[in-house]
């Protein structure tokens, strides 16, 4: 591990691996990412409405504001929760996460929510 310059040594985020992808790997990753973005822009139905990883910040805010305004017009309350844990979701047992969240979120708030199937 190599410490990033100007970062405190006692923070885990201050360190990076000393072995990086080869240049060919980086080029291929860039090509694949670019093609995925083009495909998703041409076919937005491929990306679930609630997945924001490939969306711009303005698209996320537009979605959130639409939901908030719609709820206000109908006299409802809005609860917003955001999680941004770098790489954590890739390595987690999804069902356990959903069950844990379901135990914490009141049933009223998730009664028509397809994310919580139970």
CSV table of N, CA and C in Angstrom, one decimal:
chain,number,residue,atom,x,y,z
A,1,UNK,N,0.8,-1.2,0.0
A,1,UNK,CA,0.0,0.0,0.0
A,1,UNK,C,0.9,1.2,0.0
A,2,UNK,N,0.4,2.2,-0.7
A,2,UNK,CA,1.2,3.5,-0.8
A,2,UNK,C,0.2,4.6,-0.3
A,3,UNK,N,0.8,5.5,0.5
A,3,UNK,CA,0.0,6.6,1.1
A,3,UNK,C,-0.1,7.7,0.0
A,4,UNK,N,-1.4,8.2,-0.1
A,4,UNK,CA,-1.6,9.3,-1.0
A,4,UNK,C,-0.9,10.6,-0.4
A,5,UNK,N,-0.3,11.3,-1.3
A,5,UNK,CA,0.4,12.5,-0.8
A,5,UNK,C,-0.6,13.5,-0.2
A,6,UNK,N,-0.2,14.1,0.9
A,6,UNK,CA,-1.0,15.1,1.6
A,6,UNK,C,-2.1,14.5,2.4
A,7,UNK,N,-2.2,13.2,2.6
A,7,UNK,CA,-3.2,12.6,3.4
A,7,UNK,C,-2.7,12.1,4.7
A,8,UNK,N,-3.5,12.1,5.7
A,8,UNK,CA,-3.1,11.6,7.0
A,8,UNK,C,-2.9,10.1,7.0
A,9,UNK,N,-1.8,9.6,7.6
A,9,UNK,CA,-1.4,8.2,7.6
A,9,UNK,C,-2.4,7.3,8.4
A,10,UNK,N,-3.1,7.9,9.3
A,10,UNK,CA,-4.0,7.1,10.2
A,10,UNK,C,-5.4,6.8,9.6
A,11,UNK,N,-5.7,7.4,8.4
A,11,UNK,CA,-7.0,7.2,7.8
A,11,UNK,C,-6.9,6.1,6.7
A,12,UNK,N,-7.8,5.2,6.7
A,12,UNK,CA,-7.7,4.1,5.7
A,12,UNK,C,-7.9,4.6,4.3
A,13,UNK,N,-8.6,5.7,4.1
A,13,UNK,CA,-8.8,6.3,2.7
A,13,UNK,C,-7.5,7.0,2.2
A,14,UNK,N,-6.5,7.1,3.1
A,14,UNK,CA,-5.3,7.7,2.7
A,14,UNK,C,-4.4,6.8,1.9
A,15,UNK,N,-4.7,5.5,1.9
A,15,UNK,CA,-3.8,4.5,1.3
A,15,UNK,C,-4.5,4.0,0.0
A,16,UNK,N,-3.6,3.6,-0.9
A,16,UNK,CA,-4.1,3.0,-2.2
A,16,UNK,C,-3.1,1.8,-2.5
A,17,UNK,N,-3.6,0.9,-3.3
A,17,UNK,CA,-2.8,-0.3,-3.7
A,17,UNK,C,-1.6,0.2,-4.5
A,18,UNK,N,-0.5,-0.5,-4.3
A,18,UNK,CA,0.7,-0.2,-5.1
A,18,UNK,C,0.7,-0.7,-6.5
A,19,UNK,N,-0.1,-1.8,-6.7
A,19,UNK,CA,-0.2,-2.4,-8.0
A,19,UNK,C,-1.5,-1.9,-8.7
A,20,UNK,N,-1.4,-1.2,-9.8
A,20,UNK,CA,-2.6,-0.7,-10.5
A,20,UNK,C,-2.9,-1.5,-11.7
A,21,UNK,N,-4.1,-1.4,-12.3
A,21,UNK,CA,-4.4,-2.0,-13.6
A,21,UNK,C,-3.4,-1.7,-14.6
A,22,UNK,N,-3.2,-2.6,-15.6
A,22,UNK,CA,-2.3,-2.3,-16.7
A,22,UNK,C,-3.0,-1.2,-17.5
A,23,UNK,N,-2.2,-0.5,-18.4
A,23,UNK,CA,-2.8,0.5,-19.3
A,23,UNK,C,-3.9,-0.1,-20.2
A,24,UNK,N,-3.6,-1.3,-20.7
A,24,UNK,CA,-4.6,-2.0,-21.5
A,24,UNK,C,-5.9,-2.2,-20.8
A,25,UNK,N,-5.8,-2.6,-19.5
A,25,UNK,CA,-7.0,-2.8,-18.7
A,25,UNK,C,-7.8,-1.5,-18.5
A,26,UNK,N,-7.0,-0.4,-18.3
A,26,UNK,CA,-7.7,0.9,-18.1
A,26,UNK,C,-8.4,1.3,-19.4
A,27,UNK,N,-7.7,1.1,-20.5
A,27,UNK,CA,-8.3,1.5,-21.8
A,27,UNK,C,-9.6,0.7,-22.1
A,28,UNK,N,-9.5,-0.6,-21.8
A,28,UNK,CA,-10.7,-1.5,-22.0
A,28,UNK,C,-11.8,-1.1,-21.1
A,29,UNK,N,-11.5,-0.8,-19.8
A,29,UNK,CA,-12.5,-0.4,-18.9
A,29,UNK,C,-13.2,0.9,-19.4
A,30,UNK,N,-12.4,1.9,-19.9
A,30,UNK,CA,-13.0,3.1,-20.4
A,30,UNK,C,-13.9,2.9,-21.6
A,31,UNK,N,-13.5,2.0,-22.5
A,31,UNK,CA,-14.3,1.6,-23.7
A,31,UNK,C,-15.6,1.0,-23.2
A,32,UNK,N,-15.6,0.0,-22.3
A,32,UNK,CA,-16.8,-0.6,-21.8
A,32,UNK,C,-17.7,0.4,-21.1
A,33,UNK,N,-17.1,1.2,-20.3
A,33,UNK,CA,-17.9,2.2,-19.5
A,33,UNK,C,-18.6,3.2,-20.5
A,34,UNK,N,-17.9,3.6,-21.5
A,34,UNK,CA,-18.4,4.5,-22.5
A,34,UNK,C,-19.6,3.9,-23.3
A,35,UNK,N,-19.4,2.7,-23.7
A,35,UNK,CA,-20.4,2.0,-24.4
A,35,UNK,C,-21.7,1.7,-23.5
A,36,UNK,N,-21.4,1.4,-22.3
A,36,UNK,CA,-22.6,1.2,-21.4
A,36,UNK,C,-23.4,2.5,-21.2
A,37,UNK,N,-22.6,3.6,-21.1
A,37,UNK,CA,-23.3,4.9,-20.9
A,37,UNK,C,-24.1,5.3,-22.2
A,38,UNK,N,-23.5,5.0,-23.3
A,38,UNK,CA,-24.3,5.3,-24.6
A,38,UNK,C,-25.5,4.4,-24.7
A,39,UNK,N,-25.4,3.2,-24.3
A,39,UNK,CA,-26.5,2.2,-24.4
A,39,UNK,C,-27.6,2.6,-23.4
A,40,UNK,N,-27.2,3.0,-22.2
A,40,UNK,CA,-28.2,3.4,-21.2
A,40,UNK,C,-28.9,4.8,-21.6
A,41,UNK,N,-28.2,5.7,-22.3
A,41,UNK,CA,-28.8,6.9,-22.7
A,41,UNK,C,-29.8,6.6,-23.8
A,42,UNK,N,-29.4,5.7,-24.7
A,42,UNK,CA,-30.3,5.4,-25.8
A,42,UNK,C,-31.5,4.5,-25.4
A,43,UNK,N,-31.3,3.7,-24.3
A,43,UNK,CA,-32.4,2.8,-23.8
A,43,UNK,C,-32.6,3.0,-22.3
A,44,UNK,N,-33.1,4.1,-21.9
A,44,UNK,CA,-33.2,4.4,-20.4
A,44,UNK,C,-34.0,3.4,-19.7
A,45,UNK,N,-34.9,2.6,-20.4
A,45,UNK,CA,-35.7,1.7,-19.7
A,45,UNK,C,-34.9,0.5,-19.2
A,46,UNK,N,-33.6,0.4,-19.6
A,46,UNK,CA,-32.8,-0.7,-19.1
A,46,UNK,C,-32.3,-0.5,-17.7
A,47,UNK,N,-32.4,0.8,-17.2
A,47,UNK,CA,-31.9,1.1,-15.9
A,47,UNK,C,-33.1,1.3,-15.0
A,48,UNK,N,-33.2,0.6,-13.9
A,48,UNK,CA,-34.4,0.8,-13.0
A,48,UNK,C,-34.5,2.3,-12.6
A,49,UNK,N,-35.7,2.8,-12.4
A,49,UNK,CA,-35.9,4.2,-12.1
A,49,UNK,C,-35.2,4.6,-10.8
A,50,UNK,N,-35.1,3.7,-9.9
A,50,UNK,CA,-34.5,4.0,-8.6
A,50,UNK,C,-33.0,3.7,-8.5
A,51,UNK,N,-32.4,3.4,-9.6
A,51,UNK,CA,-30.9,3.2,-9.6
A,51,UNK,C,-30.3,4.4,-10.1
A,52,UNK,N,-29.4,5.1,-9.3
A,52,UNK,CA,-28.9,6.4,-9.7
A,52,UNK,C,-27.4,6.4,-10.1
A,53,UNK,N,-26.8,5.2,-10.0
A,53,UNK,CA,-25.4,5.1,-10.2
A,53,UNK,C,-24.9,5.7,-11.6
A,54,UNK,N,-25.7,5.5,-12.6
A,54,UNK,CA,-25.3,6.0,-14.0
A,54,UNK,C,-26.0,7.3,-14.3
A,55,UNK,N,-26.7,7.9,-13.4
A,55,UNK,CA,-27.4,9.1,-13.7
A,55,UNK,C,-26.6,10.3,-13.3
A,56,UNK,N,-26.9,11.4,-13.9
A,56,UNK,CA,-26.3,12.7,-13.5
A,56,UNK,C,-26.9,13.2,-12.2
A,57,UNK,N,-26.2,14.1,-11.6
A,57,UNK,CA,-26.7,14.7,-10.3
A,57,UNK,C,-28.1,15.4,-10.6
A,58,UNK,N,-28.2,16.1,-11.7
A,58,UNK,CA,-29.4,16.8,-12.0
A,58,UNK,C,-30.6,15.9,-12.2
A,59,UNK,N,-30.3,14.7,-12.8
A,59,UNK,CA,-31.4,13.7,-13.0
A,59,UNK,C,-31.9,13.2,-11.6
A,60,UNK,N,-30.9,13.0,-10.7
A,60,UNK,CA,-31.3,12.5,-9.4
A,60,UNK,C,-32.1,13.5,-8.6
A,61,UNK,N,-31.7,14.8,-8.7
A,61,UNK,CA,-32.5,15.9,-8.0
A,61,UNK,C,-33.9,16.0,-8.7
A,62,UNK,N,-33.9,15.9,-10.0
A,62,UNK,CA,-35.2,16.0,-10.7
A,62,UNK,C,-36.2,14.9,-10.2
A,63,UNK,N,-35.7,13.7,-10.1
A,63,UNK,CA,-36.5,12.6,-9.6
A,63,UNK,C,-36.9,12.8,-8.2
A,64,UNK,N,-36.0,13.3,-7.3
A,64,UNK,CA,-36.4,13.5,-5.9
A,64,UNK,C,-37.4,14.6,-5.8
A,65,UNK,N,-37.2,15.7,-6.5
A,65,UNK,CA,-38.1,16.8,-6.4
A,65,UNK,C,-39.5,16.5,-6.9
A,66,UNK,N,-39.5,15.7,-8.0
A,66,UNK,CA,-40.8,15.2,-8.5
A,66,UNK,C,-41.6,14.4,-7.4
A,67,UNK,N,-40.9,13.5,-6.8
A,67,UNK,CA,-41.5,12.7,-5.7
A,67,UNK,C,-41.9,13.5,-4.5
A,68,UNK,N,-41.1,14.5,-4.1
A,68,UNK,CA,-41.5,15.3,-3.0
A,68,UNK,C,-42.7,16.2,-3.3
A,69,UNK,N,-42.7,16.9,-4.5
A,69,UNK,CA,-43.8,17.7,-4.9
A,69,UNK,C,-45.1,16.9,-5.0
A,70,UNK,N,-45.0,15.7,-5.6
A,70,UNK,CA,-46.2,14.9,-5.8
A,70,UNK,C,-46.8,14.5,-4.4
A,71,UNK,N,-45.9,14.1,-3.5
A,71,UNK,CA,-46.4,13.8,-2.2
A,71,UNK,C,-47.0,15.0,-1.5
A,72,UNK,N,-46.4,16.1,-1.6
A,72,UNK,CA,-46.9,17.3,-0.9
A,72,UNK,C,-48.3,17.7,-1.5
A,73,UNK,N,-48.5,17.6,-2.8
A,73,UNK,CA,-49.8,17.8,-3.4
A,73,UNK,C,-50.9,16.9,-2.9
A,74,UNK,N,-50.5,15.7,-2.6
A,74,UNK,CA,-51.4,14.7,-2.1
A,74,UNK,C,-51.5,14.7,-0.6
A,75,UNK,N,-50.8,15.6,0.1
A,75,UNK,CA,-50.9,15.7,1.5
A,75,UNK,C,-50.1,14.6,2.3
A,76,UNK,N,-49.1,14.0,1.6
A,76,UNK,CA,-48.4,12.9,2.2
A,76,UNK,C,-47.0,13.4,2.7
A,77,UNK,N,-46.4,12.6,3.5
A,77,UNK,CA,-45.0,12.9,4.0
A,77,UNK,C,-44.0,12.1,3.1
A,78,UNK,N,-42.8,12.6,3.1
A,78,UNK,CA,-41.7,12.0,2.3
A,78,UNK,C,-40.6,11.7,3.2
A,79,UNK,N,-40.0,10.5,3.1
A,79,UNK,CA,-38.8,10.1,3.8
A,79,UNK,C,-37.8,9.8,2.7
A,80,UNK,N,-36.6,10.4,2.9
A,80,UNK,CA,-35.5,10.2,1.9
A,80,UNK,C,-34.3,9.6,2.7
A,81,UNK,N,-33.8,8.5,2.1
A,81,UNK,CA,-32.6,7.9,2.7
A,81,UNK,C,-31.6,7.7,1.6
A,82,UNK,N,-30.4,8.1,1.8
A,82,UNK,CA,-29.4,7.8,0.7
A,82,UNK,C,-28.2,7.1,1.3
A,83,UNK,N,-27.7,6.1,0.6
A,83,UNK,CA,-26.5,5.4,1.0
A,83,UNK,C,-25.5,5.5,0.0
A,84,UNK,N,-24.3,5.8,0.3
A,84,UNK,CA,-23.2,5.8,-0.6
A,84,UNK,C,-22.0,5.2,0.1
A,85,UNK,N,-21.9,3.9,0.1
A,85,UNK,CA,-20.8,3.2,0.7
A,85,UNK,C,-20.0,2.6,-0.4
A,86,UNK,N,-18.8,3.2,-0.6
A,86,UNK,CA,-18.0,2.8,-1.7
A,86,UNK,C,-17.7,1.3,-1.8
A,87,UNK,N,-18.2,0.6,-2.8
A,87,UNK,CA,-17.9,-0.8,-3.0
A,87,UNK,C,-18.6,-1.8,-2.0
A,88,UNK,N,-19.3,-1.2,-1.0
A,88,UNK,CA,-19.8,-2.1,0.0
A,88,UNK,C,-21.0,-3.0,-0.5
A,89,UNK,N,-21.8,-2.4,-1.4
A,89,UNK,CA,-23.0,-3.1,-1.9
A,89,UNK,C,-22.6,-4.3,-2.8
A,90,UNK,N,-21.4,-4.2,-3.4
A,90,UNK,CA,-20.9,-5.3,-4.2
A,90,UNK,C,-20.7,-6.6,-3.4
A,91,UNK,N,-20.4,-6.4,-2.1
A,91,UNK,CA,-20.0,-7.5,-1.3
A,91,UNK,C,-20.9,-7.9,-0.1
A,92,UNK,N,-22.2,-7.4,-0.3
A,92,UNK,CA,-23.1,-7.6,0.8
A,92,UNK,C,-24.2,-8.6,0.4
A,93,UNK,N,-24.8,-9.3,1.4
A,93,UNK,CA,-25.9,-10.2,1.1
A,93,UNK,C,-27.1,-9.4,1.1
A,94,UNK,N,-27.6,-9.2,-0.2
A,94,UNK,CA,-28.7,-8.2,-0.4
A,94,UNK,C,-30.0,-8.5,0.4
A,95,UNK,N,-30.4,-9.8,0.5
A,95,UNK,CA,-31.6,-10.2,1.2
A,95,UNK,C,-31.5,-9.8,2.7
A,96,UNK,N,-30.3,-10.0,3.3
A,96,UNK,CA,-30.1,-9.6,4.7
A,96,UNK,C,-30.2,-8.1,4.9
A,97,UNK,N,-29.7,-7.4,3.9
A,97,UNK,CA,-29.7,-5.9,4.0
A,97,UNK,C,-31.2,-5.5,3.9
A,98,UNK,N,-32.0,-6.0,3.0
A,98,UNK,CA,-33.4,-5.6,2.8
A,98,UNK,C,-34.2,-6.0,4.1
A,99,UNK,N,-33.9,-7.2,4.6
A,99,UNK,CA,-34.6,-7.6,5.8
A,99,UNK,C,-34.3,-6.7,7.0
A,100,UNK,N,-33.0,-6.3,7.1
A,100,UNK,CA,-32.6,-5.4,8.2
A,100,UNK,C,-33.3,-4.0,8.1
A,101,UNK,N,-33.3,-3.5,6.8
A,101,UNK,CA,-33.9,-2.2,6.6
A,101,UNK,C,-35.4,-2.3,6.8
A,102,UNK,N,-36.0,-3.4,6.4
A,102,UNK,CA,-37.5,-3.6,6.6
A,102,UNK,C,-37.8,-3.5,8.0
A,103,UNK,N,-37.0,-4.0,8.9
A,103,UNK,CA,-37.2,-4.0,10.3
A,103,UNK,C,-37.1,-2.6,10.9
A,104,UNK,N,-36.4,-1.7,10.2
A,104,UNK,CA,-36.2,-0.4,10.7
A,104,UNK,C,-37.1,0.7,10.1
A,105,UNK,N,-37.7,0.4,8.9
A,105,UNK,CA,-38.5,1.3,8.2
A,105,UNK,C,-40.0,1.0,8.6
A,106,UNK,N,-40.8,1.9,9.1
A,106,UNK,CA,-42.2,1.6,9.4
A,106,UNK,C,-42.9,1.1,8.2
A,107,UNK,N,-43.8,0.1,8.4
A,107,UNK,CA,-44.5,-0.6,7.4
A,107,UNK,C,-45.3,0.4,6.5
A,108,UNK,N,-45.8,1.5,7.2
A,108,UNK,CA,-46.6,2.5,6.5
A,108,UNK,C,-45.8,3.2,5.3
A,109,UNK,N,-44.5,3.3,5.6
A,109,UNK,CA,-43.6,4.0,4.6
A,109,UNK,C,-43.2,3.1,3.5
A,110,UNK,N,-43.4,1.8,3.5
A,110,UNK,CA,-43.0,0.9,2.5
A,110,UNK,C,-44.1,0.0,1.9
A,111,UNK,N,-45.3,0.4,2.2
A,111,UNK,CA,-46.4,-0.5,1.8
A,111,UNK,C,-46.6,-0.8,0.3
A,112,UNK,N,-46.3,0.2,-0.5
A,112,UNK,CA,-46.4,0.0,-1.9
A,112,UNK,C,-45.0,0.1,-2.6
A,113,UNK,N,-44.0,-0.2,-1.9
A,113,UNK,CA,-42.6,-0.1,-2.4
A,113,UNK,C,-42.1,-1.4,-2.9
A,114,UNK,N,-41.8,-1.5,-4.2
A,114,UNK,CA,-41.3,-2.7,-4.8
A,114,UNK,C,-39.9,-3.1,-4.3
A,115,UNK,N,-39.2,-2.2,-3.7
A,115,UNK,CA,-37.9,-2.5,-3.1
A,115,UNK,C,-38.0,-3.5,-1.9
A,116,UNK,N,-39.1,-3.3,-1.2
A,116,UNK,CA,-39.4,-4.2,0.0
A,116,UNK,C,-40.5,-5.1,-0.4
A,117,UNK,N,-40.1,-6.3,-0.8
A,117,UNK,CA,-41.2,-7.3,-1.3
A,117,UNK,C,-41.9,-8.0,-0.2
A,118,UNK,N,-41.6,-7.7,1.1
A,118,UNK,CA,-42.3,-8.4,2.2
A,118,UNK,C,-43.0,-7.4,3.1
